[in-house]
Amino acid sequence: MKNIIYILITFLFFTSCKPTNIKTRVVEDFNNDWKFNLSNQKDAFDLNFNDTAWQNINVPHDWSIEQGYTQENSAASTGFVPGGIGWYRKTFKLSSNDKDRTIKILFDGVYNNSEVWINGHFLGKRPNGYSSFSYDLSDYLNFEGNNVIAVKVDRTAYVDSRWYTGSGIYRKVQLIKTAPLHIAQWGIQITTPTVTPDVAEVLITTTLENSKNSSTENLMLKYYVLNEEGKIVSETSEKLENKLKNKNIIKIEKPALWDVENPNLYALKVEVFQNEELIDVTTEKFGIRTFNFDANNGFTLNGKNLKIKGVNLHHDAGAVGTAVPKGIWEYRIDQLKSIGVNAVRMSHNPHSVELMDLCDEKGILVMAEAFDEWFVPKGKSKVYLGDNAAKGEIAKSYPEYFNEWAERDLKDLILRDFNHPSVIMWSIGNEIEWTFPHYSKTFNDVNKKSGAQGYEYTPIYNPETIKAAFNNNIEGEDPLAKTAKQLVAWTKEVDTTRPVTCGSVLPSIGLVSGYGTAVDVFGFNYRAADYDAAHKEYPDLKILGSENWGSYNEWKSINERDFVAGIFTWTGFAYLGEAGPWPRKGLEISFFDYAGFKTPRGHFFECLWVDAPKVYMVTTPASESEFSFNEKDGWKFDMQLTPPPVWNMLRKWEWYKTYPKWKYETNEAIIVQTYTNCEEAELFLNGTSLGKQKRADFTETDNIIKWQVPYKEGELKVVGYNNGKKADEYSLNTTASVSKIEIEATKSELISDGYDVTIINAKLLDDQGNLVTDLDQEIEFKIKGDVNNLGVDNGWEMNVQPHKTNKLVTHYGKAILILQSTKSKGIVEVEAQSKGILSNKITIQVK
């Protein structure tokens, strides 16, 4: 219902701002009717180039996920998908009414090394694949006949990243038509310098652009603030004479504040008049809130302490790669909110406008991050994570362009996302210390131990000791600290209202070098062991867990320390890349897998972060489990995970080896793990109690209630109790063969806009309706009606089946199909079948 209300509110916002003058701003959806070819075509930028044989597509478009997984010309770092050179062309016509307008094309993201032409004229290049950018087409357009925009995307360096990037025009494109004198791109900046319960002062900075040296006389700006009901709650105006920038304060009485529980939004409508004629109008959404980071008390939002419960997110989404519709992001944000997440770190690059909007709408705090690398590249993996075997042209990456482009890329991120109330900090880099060896050497010299991720000891924090060692390892000014200071300065040239942060892996060294003191909030990556020592040595330091293992002790270490603002666990959703060897295409070390199914880790953290009573359990044969039990010593845990091939990871990244089933050999010893926020839990096997245990007995170790049970066929049930009363229960049943397929849709109605999505979840069930998790089989989705199939997935990190199809083998008895509306209305029917079994039929109405 809230989503429906928000759609209506948005409609009111924008219809109330609709201009009547045909020469005012027009923003056209430019996503449809492109041509695509995956090869290095000669002269494909030319107006008259013959592209009739090329593939017809719409953007957003990710050709890497479309091509599918392969071991040839691919790499573990980037998800075992191909790169290459791709060309896009779009033919379009313009009206004679457009002749006197300024016409620009805006790309939200093209990965990467893009070059753009209009009618054969070269407009420019953008190496960064995550930045949004635009070009002015006005001087090269035809108003009688065709126009052709051509885009070359050079992804021949297919190991240019430590994770999956996607390839192509993977975010939306818009054609923007304005009067020559107009509000500049990202030319409205909104801040709220004064906020009280009675009134909020909203400071509006408006920048105009004069693209054709028009007269700047007799200008007037009018401002209107609308609430979520579309009602004007404040307005003002100001005359301008021969200037293109204006600051104005507008007051809002009894402001409705934006926060994580009630993300109230306003809309600012700005009109530009010249000689009393309306020449431009646009609307920006914003929120009113105050926040602060404190060295002793952590984070406050609107004056109230709030522990940040965050996750890191990469910008891909399973079967759709990086061409992610807003509806999928909405589904994912809702999933994260359901387990108590209130913040997202946009790892490690600018993310889509749609995701940023959703964080505003849903009440999610955001760390917006600019870079993973500066001018020194990190190692890239060819076969398996950590081999650093990718060299030469295939690994050429952003550090080649950093010195030339960093300032523009950073400032463009801040300008684009300035008005999002969700954004509470800008991050200038992630784990940059790894690319400067003198940091690791200093750490080793001081501590006589490695500073590699995973250390559990507290390092030395004495500044004099560290400074002496640091100076022995470098001559002159430290290039890392120097660059950090420059990035911070550039950030503050655009925005002084938000703190600057980073993700540091060697904070004890960075605080001496000048890196840690260059930023406002110092982010610690995997360094919970440092919190107390850092706080003691630097009592004015503002500390944040910027990247953390998704483990109980990581959360416990932050939750027990008021001075640590919060946590960003790695990760919210499984992501492609940073894995290997084949077929391990990515990392499922997350709260939700690629398909959006909640993982055991997700259930565990839900019990930590949500108050509603919950109990959940998983099982493992004792012969496979890291846990063991005997009467003399009680429970023991073997820290070292039996490793996947080649990659020997500690448990802190991987979750425990568990299964969502109750089906083993008779009398086989089974470890039962129970995750709960209830005070007690009681285990029953076929109705017989196996004992009640208190969660408090496990909170000093891992917060997991455990039993060792000899397997017997039937029902295993756990019941959670609060104050001695039953609060929740969860059951696992021994399953038979698959006899039924059940499907359901996340949405039964779609909007016929060509973008709306629904996710069809399929489950394999036995004759009692139990999920069958150990008899996976191929299912085929049957789709009737006018709808686009965006792909199928089963959530497994070893799944290298094609996504762009209607059939696949399930994993743990589950799979999904993603459907997207077209611009046609009607009825869509979906069924699934497997081995002669036909599912229920579901109907989706496209309106």
Short mmCIF file of C-alpha atoms in Angstrom, two decimals, residues 171 313-317 321-336 346 351-356 358 362 573 757:
data_model
loop_
_atom_site.label_atom_id
_atom_site.label_comp_id
_atom_site.label_asym_id
_atom_site.label_seq_id
_atom_site.Cartn_x
_atom_site.Cartn_y
_atom_site.Cartn_z
CA ARG A 171 21.97 2.27 -17.05
CA LEU A 313 26.30 -3.78 -1.96
CA HIS A 314 27.91 -4.23 -5.36
CA HIS A 315 25.95 -2.94 -8.34
CA ASP A 316 24.96 -6.25 -9.97
CA ALA A 317 21.80 -8.25 -9.28
CA GLY A 321 23.85 -8.50 -14.31
CA THR A 322 24.25 -4.75 -13.95
CA ALA A 323 21.24 -3.74 -16.10
CA VAL A 324 19.04 -3.68 -13.00
CA PRO A 325 15.45 -2.40 -13.19
CA LYS A 326 14.29 -0.21 -10.32
CA GLY A 327 11.73 -2.89 -9.39
CA ILE A 328 14.47 -5.38 -8.62
CA TRP A 329 16.31 -2.87 -6.47
CA GLU A 330 13.04 -2.12 -4.70
CA TYR A 331 12.53 -5.82 -3.98
CA ARG A 332 16.08 -6.11 -2.67
CA ILE A 333 15.89 -3.04 -0.46
CA ASP A 334 12.61 -4.34 0.99
CA GLN A 335 14.33 -7.66 1.70
CA LEU A 336 17.16 -5.90 3.51
CA MET A 346 27.63 1.67 -2.27
CA HIS A 351 25.55 3.35 -8.09
CA SER A 352 22.39 3.93 -10.09
CA VAL A 353 20.05 6.88 -9.64
CA GLU A 354 17.16 4.44 -9.17
CA LEU A 355 18.85 2.77 -6.20
CA MET A 356 19.66 6.14 -4.65
CA LEU A 358 14.83 4.03 -3.38
CA LYS A 362 12.56 3.53 1.93
CA PHE A 573 23.36 -9.72 -1.51
CA VAL A 757 9.00 -6.22 -12.84
#
